[in-house]
Amino acid sequence: MSYFTQQKTFKTLLFLFTFFYLPVCHCHVQAQILDHSWRHIVLEMDEDWYGSKDAQDIADYVLLYQKDIGGWYKNIAMQTPLSESEKDELKKSKSKSKGCTIDNGATYLEMLYLSKVYKHTKNEAYKIAFLKGVDYLLEAQYANGGWPQFYPLKEGYYTHITYNDGAMVHVMSLLKDLSQGSETLGITLDEATRAKTEMAFKKGISCILKTQYKQDSTLTGWCAQHDENTFLPAKARAYELPSLGGVDTAQIVLLLMSIDNPSDEVKRAVDAAVVWLEKTKITGLKEERYTTDDGKKEKRYIQDPGAKPLWARFMNLEDNTPFFCDRDGIKKASIMDIGRERRVGYAWYNSQPNKVLEAYPKWKKALKPTPKNSYNITVAQDGSGDYTHIQDAINNCKSFPYDRITIHIKKGKYLEKIHVYEWNPKITFIGEDKAETIISYNDYFKSINLGRNSTFHTATVLVEGNYTHIKNLTIENASGPVGQAIALSINANACIIENCNILGNQDTVYLTGEHHKLWFKNCLITGTTDFIFGNATALFTNCEIKSKSDSYITAASTEKHSEFGFVFQNCTLTATPNVHKVYLGRPWRYYAKTVFLDCNLGDHILPEGWHNWKKTEAESFGFYAEYNNTGPGAETKNRVNWSHQLSKKEAKTYTTKNILGINSETEWLQ
């Protein structure tokens, strides 16, 4: 008899049992259901079975249950045969996406199952549905890296970042395999989607690190759910209060320990969590289930010196003491103080953290030691260098060094937000290959969501250390045309950016500091609107400035007493196809100064050249000028009357010495 014939017979018998035999045979029926649970079918069948006709029939049901948005509802026995009318109803309800979730293994289990069946059958329908699931998971992720329990969002505690029952960990494990091109799933992604899954995983890790709870500044573990805005432990159901959880922490730590070449921040998180798990383990306690004299199921905990350690499901945030709750939400110190329904029907203790404690020594031993040469450091994603993450290398640099530190960065795409702190001056970053050594992140104004100044938190690379030198790298904000999104932000003095690609859209490069002086040499800078902006003095020599939309190149906010603002010398202004209406600049603040000398201006530059941003005061207070430019956009007869054409004598004042205060770059690179 085939599996499906058995299932149809089972449905018929279940109907009869419900009316005639349920009081007597209830336990037997439940046993049959558990024997054929959806989770068991996805995770525990023999590998060859997934290529069978029965497996494909179930996969076809999984396709029917998938909603147009790409996700699935929870708590559905996907293996249960469907009548024709039931199939028709599912087809009609495809657009009903509210209810799609990652809770209780939903979406994750369906995707995993489809991948297993596809691996054996190569049925494209299963792959297409799986890829829709990937798109759903990517869309459901918060900009801060977390996942809600339901997407589309469902009001209530369902919007919290959800670690409960491994929801987010399962999603991230799936994305991790996909981002690494793992063959275990049998499905590989195109490069663009693979890159998205890699970024989603990185942001997920960032979220996990931000939500790790601190007790008096000491890192501990995690809660089952965290507020999506504050990252603090949050309440779910009445008996699921803000707390720390052993099982949730264990699942997260096992995920962190699976990362190849983990960052220092990940290492610290794991170390702290292991210390906390050791501190909170309960020894000598064993769960015992039994039936009372009146036939009711019960459980109790008895002393047993040989029992494996256990951890409470809920621990107080202040002191880690376990607590228990009925549906009234009132904390109780003992499990025997709550009613039988909650006592028996809920897992209040768990032994899963033992897996962490068993794996931790081996994980710790495999970690790479700190490099011996602290002035000459190599970063390589494959583990062949001193560090695998650029930020880790920065974090381990000497503060305020007397000599220059050089960080060599091997080829690769580093999905990191980089911060060169004020106490990390005199660092040179040298990429192995400009085109293939890429620092990329995708924060933007709305994703940061910190109010009107969110723009300044979006930078992929933020430099605050004086005398920073960046060479042979690509720095990009990969968020796309979604508003303000900085690729490179510099709030430091005497920095040189050399032979780099700086890629973005609106607000690509932010340069700030009234007395800060910066030098860009032989760089490509791309963007749409105001993509070079700020109040620092900056010299651009032999750079390509590429406009990607009809808009404005510069938005200077030069300070009133600064002699120079943005100066472009021997630069080439280009544009992508279909871009024909670009202004050289406009004043972000009244005293803005921007000058182009000996540059080649493409035909995308408008005849009027400059725009006043509806600030008539800026026409007299600011200074916009040109000298000896060439190209179709250099014609000056129709320039706005408040701009200037420098004389030869005036142009001679625009020297490196006058603008930056140095004769050569070596004065800043010592």
XYZ file of C-alpha atoms in Angstrom:
670
model
C 0.000 0.000 0.000
C 1.451 3.405 -0.961
C 2.023 6.165 1.568
C -0.864 8.198 0.172
C -3.259 5.249 0.185
C -2.365 4.835 3.845
C -3.044 8.529 4.452
C -6.471 8.434 2.757
C -7.390 5.341 4.751
C -6.166 7.084 7.867
C -8.397 10.117 7.187
C -11.412 7.859 6.806
C -10.588 5.953 9.971
C -9.983 9.194 11.825
C -13.480 10.399 10.842
C -15.021 7.153 12.134
C -12.929 7.161 15.288
C -13.978 10.745 16.046
C -17.624 9.706 16.285
C -17.416 6.118 17.570
C -14.093 5.260 19.150
C -12.421 8.535 20.210
C -12.937 8.113 23.963
C -11.235 4.717 23.888
C -8.609 5.131 21.195
C -7.579 8.803 21.514
C -3.986 8.029 22.490
C -3.554 5.568 19.623
C -4.753 8.123 17.047
C -2.367 10.763 18.441
C 0.499 8.306 18.173
C -0.206 7.758 14.486
C -0.246 11.514 13.853
C 3.094 11.965 15.601
C 4.583 9.109 13.624
C 3.846 11.022 10.442
C 4.534 14.598 11.586
C 5.522 17.148 8.975
C 8.792 17.899 10.772
C 9.669 14.199 10.804
C 9.012 13.904 7.053
C 11.194 16.923 6.276
C 14.097 16.092 8.541
C 14.221 12.380 9.243
C 13.276 10.315 6.193
C 15.939 8.282 4.382
C 17.684 10.402 1.774
C 16.602 8.237 -1.164
C 12.945 8.557 -0.163
C 12.904 12.225 -1.267
C 13.115 11.058 -4.866
C 10.062 8.804 -4.536
C 6.593 9.315 -5.996
C 5.186 9.796 -2.509
C 7.714 12.559 -1.807
C 6.826 14.328 -5.050
C 3.109 14.114 -4.288
C 3.751 15.823 -0.958
C 5.927 18.436 -2.692
C 2.976 19.210 -4.982
C 0.846 19.853 -1.892
C 3.580 22.146 -0.543
C 3.355 24.136 -3.782
C -0.385 24.533 -3.315
C 0.009 25.845 0.220
C 2.628 28.453 -0.751
C 1.215 31.971 -0.968
C 2.002 34.374 -3.788
C 4.307 36.335 -1.490
C 6.493 33.231 -1.169
C 5.795 32.169 2.428
C 3.640 29.564 4.161
C 1.258 29.424 7.108
C 2.245 27.428 10.189
C 1.013 24.217 11.804
C -0.144 22.574 8.571
C 0.367 18.857 7.999
C 1.577 19.262 4.446
C 1.607 15.506 3.936
C -2.146 15.098 4.435
C -3.858 14.268 1.104
C -6.167 16.929 -0.330
C -9.473 16.561 -2.098
C -10.038 18.342 -5.404
C -12.219 20.935 -3.685
C -9.518 21.551 -1.088
C -6.967 22.044 -3.853
C -9.271 24.528 -5.572
C -9.666 26.487 -2.333
C -5.907 26.658 -1.878
C -5.452 27.950 -5.412
C -8.059 30.649 -4.783
C -6.367 31.732 -1.544
C -2.879 32.176 -3.022
C -3.047 35.962 -2.627
C -3.901 35.778 1.096
C -0.444 36.435 2.463
C -1.381 37.640 5.952
C -0.517 34.684 8.114
C 2.760 33.766 6.441
C 5.335 33.162 9.153
C 8.651 31.649 10.245
C 7.155 30.475 13.540
C 7.068 26.757 14.392
C 9.366 25.999 11.461
C 6.951 27.378 8.876
C 8.477 28.429 5.529
C 11.860 27.043 6.605
C 10.592 23.442 6.666
C 8.694 23.818 3.383
C 11.735 25.299 1.638
C 14.022 22.622 3.030
C 11.648 19.909 1.872
C 11.342 21.341 -1.648
C 15.122 21.548 -1.919
C 15.485 17.891 -0.939
C 12.914 16.731 -3.474
C 14.365 18.992 -6.177
C 17.828 17.577 -5.535
C 16.542 14.143 -6.556
C 13.965 15.069 -9.223
C 15.234 18.341 -10.775
C 11.589 19.407 -11.119
C 11.824 23.139 -11.902
C 8.507 23.877 -10.170
C 10.092 22.978 -6.832
C 13.103 25.180 -7.495
C 10.935 28.138 -8.533
C 8.880 27.814 -5.347
C 12.063 27.577 -3.284
C 13.426 30.758 -4.869
C 10.127 32.526 -4.130
C 10.689 31.483 -0.542
C 14.159 33.044 -0.616
C 12.677 36.307 -1.890
C 10.079 36.157 0.884
C 12.707 35.740 3.595
C 14.790 38.602 2.201
C 11.750 40.868 2.035
C 10.638 39.954 5.558
C 13.953 40.909 7.178
C 14.038 44.175 9.102
C 16.661 46.716 8.057
C 18.313 46.128 11.450
C 18.877 42.479 10.508
C 16.142 40.801 12.546
C 13.076 38.864 11.424
C 9.550 39.276 12.798
C 7.449 36.234 13.580
C 4.920 37.078 10.843
C 5.352 38.845 7.526
C 3.381 40.745 6.353
C 3.564 42.211 9.834
C 0.871 41.171 12.265
C -0.005 43.522 15.109
C 1.069 42.662 18.634
C 4.107 40.809 19.909
C 4.421 39.142 16.491
C 6.492 42.117 15.265
C 9.284 41.393 17.754
C 12.592 39.990 16.540
C 11.889 36.291 17.027
C 14.416 33.757 18.280
C 11.704 31.587 19.839
C 11.830 27.918 18.803
C 14.817 28.666 16.559
C 12.749 30.748 14.114
C 15.418 33.252 13.143
C 18.258 30.757 13.564
C 16.624 28.368 11.066
C 16.188 31.171 8.530
C 19.772 32.323 8.938
C 21.157 28.797 8.662
C 19.331 28.420 5.363
C 20.624 31.762 4.086
C 24.136 30.925 5.242
C 24.162 27.750 3.157
C 22.814 29.627 0.143
C 25.272 32.503 0.484
C 28.185 30.063 0.560
C 26.938 28.168 -2.487
C 26.496 25.028 -0.421
C 25.505 21.949 -2.407
C 23.631 20.433 0.541
C 20.435 22.163 -0.563
C 20.788 21.127 -4.182
C 19.857 24.650 -5.335
C 22.327 27.391 -6.214
C 21.448 31.046 -6.657
C 22.391 33.579 -9.287
C 25.170 35.889 -8.129
C 22.892 38.870 -7.392
C 20.584 36.821 -5.151
C 23.500 35.026 -3.525
C 24.985 38.417 -2.620
C 21.658 39.425 -1.079
C 21.572 36.301 1.073
C 25.135 36.963 2.192
C 24.240 40.517 3.196
C 21.069 39.306 4.930
C 23.093 36.797 6.958
C 25.674 39.434 7.914
C 22.925 41.804 9.034
C 21.295 38.981 10.956
C 24.542 38.396 12.834
C 24.777 42.125 13.529
C 21.262 42.006 14.990
C 22.131 39.006 17.148
C 25.152 40.828 18.549
C 23.086 43.936 19.289
C 20.430 41.950 21.127
C 22.774 40.021 23.430
C 21.667 41.139 26.871
C 23.972 42.901 29.334
C 23.781 42.627 33.111
C 25.786 45.501 34.599
C 27.719 45.813 31.308
C 28.452 42.053 31.210
C 27.217 40.144 28.162
C 24.952 37.196 28.951
C 22.417 35.405 26.716
C 19.292 36.113 24.694
C 15.531 36.233 25.141
C 13.007 34.368 22.985
C 12.012 37.680 21.428
C 13.485 41.178 21.413
C 11.892 44.524 20.671
C 12.516 45.399 17.038
C 13.405 49.015 17.899
C 15.185 48.924 21.259
C 16.635 45.378 20.911
C 15.659 44.698 24.554
C 14.002 41.463 25.716
C 10.269 41.656 25.077
C 7.067 39.959 26.169
C 5.106 37.552 23.964
C 2.231 35.511 25.367
C 1.046 36.116 28.947
C 3.373 33.446 30.357
C 6.311 34.442 28.107
C 7.712 37.466 29.931
C 10.904 39.390 29.139
C 13.647 37.063 30.304
C 16.801 35.196 29.381
C 16.447 31.713 27.931
C 18.797 28.755 27.929
C 17.453 27.098 24.784
C 17.265 30.334 22.759
C 20.806 31.226 23.777
C 22.081 27.760 22.880
C 20.564 27.839 19.398
C 22.047 31.275 18.730
C 25.504 30.319 20.013
C 25.584 27.178 17.889
C 24.842 29.365 14.856
C 27.608 31.812 15.797
C 30.049 28.948 16.267
C 29.248 27.674 12.757
C 30.664 30.831 11.155
C 33.944 30.338 9.343
C 36.606 32.797 10.490
C 34.380 34.616 13.013
C 34.935 38.265 13.832
C 36.278 39.340 17.203
C 32.808 40.582 18.117
C 31.339 37.152 17.401
C 34.105 35.523 19.457
C 33.354 37.813 22.395
C 29.645 37.053 22.129
C 30.268 33.293 22.184
C 32.776 33.494 25.046
C 30.382 35.571 27.152
C 27.399 33.340 26.398
C 29.344 30.205 27.359
C 30.346 31.796 30.682
C 26.693 32.646 31.261
C 25.511 29.126 30.366
C 28.028 27.624 32.783
C 26.803 30.003 35.452
C 23.107 29.218 34.966
C 23.152 25.444 34.503
C 21.123 23.358 36.932
C 22.664 20.061 37.978
C 21.245 16.995 39.690
C 17.697 17.538 38.475
C 15.739 15.088 36.355
C 12.324 15.369 34.696
C 9.924 12.548 35.437
C 6.594 12.062 33.655
C 3.869 9.914 35.143
C 0.111 9.300 35.207
C -1.877 10.235 38.297
C -4.359 7.939 39.953
C -7.186 9.696 38.130
C -5.510 9.079 34.731
C -4.070 12.548 34.134
C -0.639 13.221 32.656
C 1.787 14.896 35.059
C 5.450 15.683 35.417
C 7.751 16.529 38.260
C 11.438 17.126 38.813
C 13.387 14.883 41.144
C 16.950 14.890 42.463
C 19.352 12.727 40.442
C 23.140 13.243 40.803
C 23.737 11.563 37.420
C 21.311 13.735 35.435
C 22.597 15.935 32.622
C 22.586 19.670 33.355
C 19.367 21.539 32.552
C 18.618 25.193 31.874
C 15.431 27.063 32.629
C 13.361 28.308 29.732
C 12.875 31.665 31.463
C 15.341 33.401 33.782
C 15.029 36.796 35.432
C 16.930 39.537 33.631
C 18.391 40.856 36.864
C 19.841 37.732 38.501
C 19.217 34.715 36.193
C 16.895 32.955 38.651
C 14.363 30.664 36.916
C 10.676 31.558 36.975
C 7.432 29.960 35.813
C 4.060 31.398 34.772
C 0.458 30.429 34.305
C -1.666 32.216 31.743
C -2.192 35.001 34.282
C 1.405 36.136 33.694
C 2.334 36.105 37.386
C 5.859 34.867 38.078
C 6.249 31.821 40.322
C 9.497 30.554 41.798
C 8.653 26.842 41.457
C 7.193 24.855 38.597
C 4.906 23.157 41.121
C 3.291 26.521 41.876
C 1.645 26.730 38.456
C -1.361 24.824 37.181
C -1.130 21.377 35.636
C -2.138 22.600 32.147
C 0.904 24.892 31.850
C 3.162 22.645 33.899
C 2.631 19.652 31.636
C 1.962 21.425 28.351
C 5.117 23.531 28.172
C 8.861 22.834 28.076
C 10.153 24.717 31.131
C 13.611 23.147 31.133
C 15.945 22.152 28.323
C 19.265 20.350 27.956
C 20.264 21.770 24.533
C 22.953 24.108 25.962
C 24.982 20.969 26.700
C 25.716 20.856 22.957
C 27.299 24.298 23.238
C 29.445 23.376 26.216
C 30.595 20.187 24.477
C 31.516 21.987 21.225
C 33.064 25.110 22.739
C 36.576 23.776 23.618
C 37.153 22.520 20.068
C 35.822 25.778 18.591
C 38.055 27.833 20.867
C 41.131 25.799 20.034
C 40.626 26.302 16.278
C 40.634 30.104 16.486
C 43.541 31.957 14.901
C 45.963 33.630 17.353
C 46.591 37.380 17.411
C 49.341 38.456 14.949
C 52.807 39.257 16.285
C 53.606 42.177 13.964
C 51.214 44.913 15.026
C 52.447 47.409 12.407
C 52.081 45.222 9.319
C 48.773 43.359 9.211
C 47.004 41.279 6.571
C 43.253 40.770 6.241
C 42.093 37.823 4.122
C 38.641 36.255 4.001
C 40.060 32.781 3.442
C 41.862 32.812 6.782
C 45.359 33.072 5.303
C 45.969 36.491 6.878
C 46.069 37.793 10.421
C 42.359 38.645 10.384
C 39.342 37.815 8.249
C 37.493 41.060 9.007
C 38.798 44.576 8.399
C 37.147 45.960 11.518
C 38.840 43.345 13.677
C 42.210 44.473 12.346
C 41.351 48.096 13.185
C 40.090 47.195 16.642
C 43.386 45.480 17.444
C 45.623 48.295 16.197
C 47.664 50.280 18.695
C 45.945 53.488 19.770
C 47.767 56.686 18.801
C 50.796 54.845 17.344
C 54.098 56.636 16.836
C 54.656 54.852 13.517
C 52.301 54.195 10.605
C 50.349 50.936 10.608
C 49.699 49.205 7.285
C 46.724 46.905 6.802
C 46.928 44.856 3.598
C 43.512 43.693 2.407
C 43.353 40.650 0.133
C 40.827 40.321 -2.688
C 37.250 39.722 -1.668
C 33.957 41.417 -0.958
C 33.923 42.504 2.665
C 30.347 43.087 3.807
C 31.217 45.300 6.748
C 30.545 48.734 8.171
C 34.038 50.054 8.847
C 34.870 52.603 11.534
C 38.364 54.069 11.803
C 38.232 55.660 15.222
C 39.835 58.913 16.334
C 42.346 56.910 18.388
C 43.393 54.972 15.271
C 45.371 57.568 13.263
C 48.166 56.791 10.828
C 46.636 53.674 9.287
C 47.210 52.821 5.635
C 44.694 50.458 4.038
C 45.986 48.877 0.821
C 43.761 46.641 -1.281
C 45.252 43.832 -3.310
C 43.235 44.853 -6.373
C 41.024 47.920 -6.683
C 38.276 46.168 -8.633
C 38.280 42.968 -6.589
C 38.875 44.292 -3.078
C 35.490 45.665 -2.118
C 34.052 47.032 1.116
C 30.274 47.026 0.798
C 27.231 47.686 2.956
C 23.672 48.811 2.265
C 22.421 51.105 5.024
C 20.319 54.074 3.923
C 18.274 56.878 5.505
C 14.998 55.013 6.033
C 16.663 51.786 7.112
C 18.583 53.611 9.856
C 15.367 55.300 11.046
C 17.000 57.528 13.670
C 15.266 60.753 12.730
C 16.192 63.614 10.451
C 19.943 63.025 10.816
C 19.831 59.354 9.833
C 21.941 60.048 6.732
C 25.087 60.429 8.795
C 24.731 56.922 10.240
C 24.611 55.221 6.825
C 28.293 55.262 5.867
C 29.885 52.026 4.740
C 33.277 53.425 5.782
C 33.557 56.123 8.463
C 37.015 57.645 8.998
C 37.712 59.631 12.170
C 41.426 58.896 12.482
C 43.767 61.618 11.209
C 46.365 60.745 8.555
C 44.351 57.807 7.219
C 45.505 56.559 3.822
C 43.199 54.375 1.703
C 44.549 52.913 -1.529
C 43.472 50.399 -4.205
C 40.008 49.684 -2.815
C 36.378 49.866 -3.849
C 34.070 51.352 -1.227
C 30.382 51.149 -1.993
C 26.995 51.764 -0.523
C 25.004 49.005 -2.197
C 21.531 50.125 -1.109
C 20.661 51.433 -4.578
C 18.615 54.529 -5.481
C 16.663 54.664 -2.210
C 17.620 58.118 -0.929
C 20.527 59.315 1.160
C 23.153 56.602 1.596
C 26.831 57.370 2.246
C 29.634 55.159 0.985
C 32.586 57.075 2.492
C 32.398 59.549 5.360
C 35.523 61.366 6.550
C 35.596 63.457 9.716
C 39.379 63.642 10.072
C 42.341 65.677 8.907
C 45.188 64.934 6.490
C 43.642 61.873 4.836
C 44.538 60.600 1.363
C 42.204 58.468 -0.742
C 44.160 57.102 -3.687
C 43.261 54.941 -6.688
C 39.894 53.968 -5.254
C 36.364 53.429 -6.550
C 33.804 55.135 -4.334
C 30.384 54.055 -5.498
C 26.918 55.119 -4.482
C 23.883 57.158 -5.412
C 22.690 60.094 -3.324
C 25.275 61.457 -0.841
C 28.064 59.049 -1.815
C 30.932 60.977 -0.167
C 30.585 63.095 2.976
C 33.609 65.228 3.948
C 33.373 67.223 7.149
C 35.431 69.244 9.611
C 36.005 72.999 9.401
C 39.787 72.680 9.538
C 40.076 69.256 7.909
C 41.982 68.917 4.657
C 41.648 65.885 2.398
C 43.151 64.671 -0.862
C 41.514 62.381 -3.415
C 43.873 61.129 -6.142
C 43.023 59.060 -9.231
C 39.653 57.980 -7.870
C 36.318 57.119 -9.478
C 33.366 58.633 -7.610
C 29.832 57.820 -8.752
C 26.463 59.090 -7.588
C 23.175 60.773 -8.350
C 22.385 63.781 -6.131
C 24.811 65.855 -4.019
C 27.142 62.906 -4.105
C 30.130 64.924 -2.892
C 29.070 67.062 0.063
C 30.256 68.586 3.325
C 32.286 71.447 4.821
C 35.865 70.120 4.701
C 38.525 71.388 2.322
C 39.113 68.698 -0.276
C 41.335 68.507 -3.339
C 40.402 66.093 -6.133
C 43.142 65.471 -8.676
C 42.914 63.248 -11.770
C 39.582 61.793 -10.622
C 36.590 60.640 -12.660
C 33.335 62.085 -11.324
C 30.462 60.078 -12.791
C 26.829 61.208 -12.602
C 24.122 58.522 -12.641
C 21.086 60.819 -12.889
C 20.049 64.329 -13.864
C 20.863 66.165 -10.655
C 23.719 67.858 -8.782
C 27.336 66.752 -8.305
C 28.437 68.766 -5.269
C 26.744 70.261 -2.230
C 29.443 72.108 -0.333
C 28.833 73.625 3.094
C 32.180 75.391 3.421
C 32.720 77.358 6.612
C 32.694 81.167 6.336
C 36.395 81.643 7.053
C 37.715 78.711 5.012
C 39.758 79.876 2.030
C 39.014 76.788 -0.062
C 36.163 74.298 -0.244
C 36.029 71.588 -2.915
C 38.669 71.928 -5.619
C 38.720 69.671 -8.686
C 41.902 69.677 -10.785
C 42.477 67.674 -13.984
C 39.325 65.678 -13.365
C 36.969 64.124 -15.913
C 33.224 64.537 -15.516
C 31.283 61.691 -17.117
C 27.747 60.307 -16.971
C 25.812 57.124 -17.571
C 23.652 56.967 -20.734
C 20.502 59.118 -20.789
C 21.888 61.588 -18.248
C 21.901 65.088 -19.795
C 20.992 67.665 -17.130
C 23.585 67.853 -14.367
C 24.657 70.873 -12.337
C 28.256 71.195 -11.139
C 26.999 72.070 -7.704
C 24.667 73.871 -5.356
C 25.197 75.426 -1.899
C 24.226 73.274 1.066
C 25.183 76.303 3.200
C 25.588 79.969 2.294
C 29.407 80.104 2.152
C 29.879 77.083 -0.087
C 32.996 77.110 -2.275
C 33.550 74.821 -5.271
C 36.021 75.253 -8.129
C 36.802 73.200 -11.260
C 40.174 73.772 -12.931
C 41.638 72.113 -16.041
C 38.838 69.537 -16.039
C 37.062 67.857 -18.934
C 33.307 68.373 -18.631
C 30.984 66.049 -20.532
C 27.882 67.150 -22.417
C 25.686 66.218 -19.445
C 26.714 69.449 -17.696
C 24.007 72.094 -18.075
C 24.948 75.415 -19.750
C 24.104 77.405 -16.597
C 26.501 75.199 -14.642
C 25.381 76.010 -11.093
C 22.180 76.139 -9.035
C 21.462 78.351 -5.997
C 19.184 75.829 -4.194
C 16.685 78.695 -3.824
C 19.162 80.484 -1.550
C 19.714 83.909 -3.080
C 22.051 84.840 -0.208
C 24.394 82.069 -1.295
C 24.890 83.777 -4.655
C 26.891 86.536 -2.961
C 28.238 84.690 0.079
C 29.443 81.542 -1.710
C 32.077 81.093 -4.399
C 31.610 78.973 -7.521
C 34.292 79.180 -10.161
C 35.968 77.518 -13.171
C 39.208 77.813 -15.060
C 40.494 76.398 -18.324
C 38.025 73.530 -18.497
C 37.472 71.633 -21.738
C 34.809 69.411 -23.235
C 31.231 70.043 -24.406
C 30.072 70.982 -20.904
C 32.773 73.624 -20.412
C 31.168 76.383 -22.476
C 30.800 79.365 -20.114
C 28.756 81.949 -22.015
C 25.473 80.808 -20.452
C 26.777 80.255 -16.914
C 24.765 81.842 -14.075
C 25.910 85.423 -13.537
C 26.926 84.841 -9.923
C 29.553 82.212 -10.819
C 33.162 83.141 -11.592
C 35.704 82.500 -14.327
C 39.148 82.652 -12.775
C 41.947 84.624 -14.313
C 45.285 82.952 -14.932
C 46.707 84.775 -11.937
C 43.850 83.662 -9.686
C 44.163 80.075 -10.913
C 47.820 80.011 -9.875
C 46.778 80.287 -6.239
C 45.155 76.828 -6.447
C 48.272 74.869 -5.562
C 48.574 71.797 -3.372
C 50.547 73.887 -0.893
C 47.889 76.585 -0.655
C 44.916 74.216 -0.555
C 46.246 71.445 1.684
C 49.273 73.044 3.331
C 51.705 70.396 2.021
C 54.025 70.079 -0.939
C 53.626 66.323 -1.365
C 51.695 63.409 0.112
C 54.777 62.118 1.959
C 54.291 64.853 4.547
C 51.038 63.162 5.610
C 52.247 59.588 5.192
C 55.225 59.614 7.534
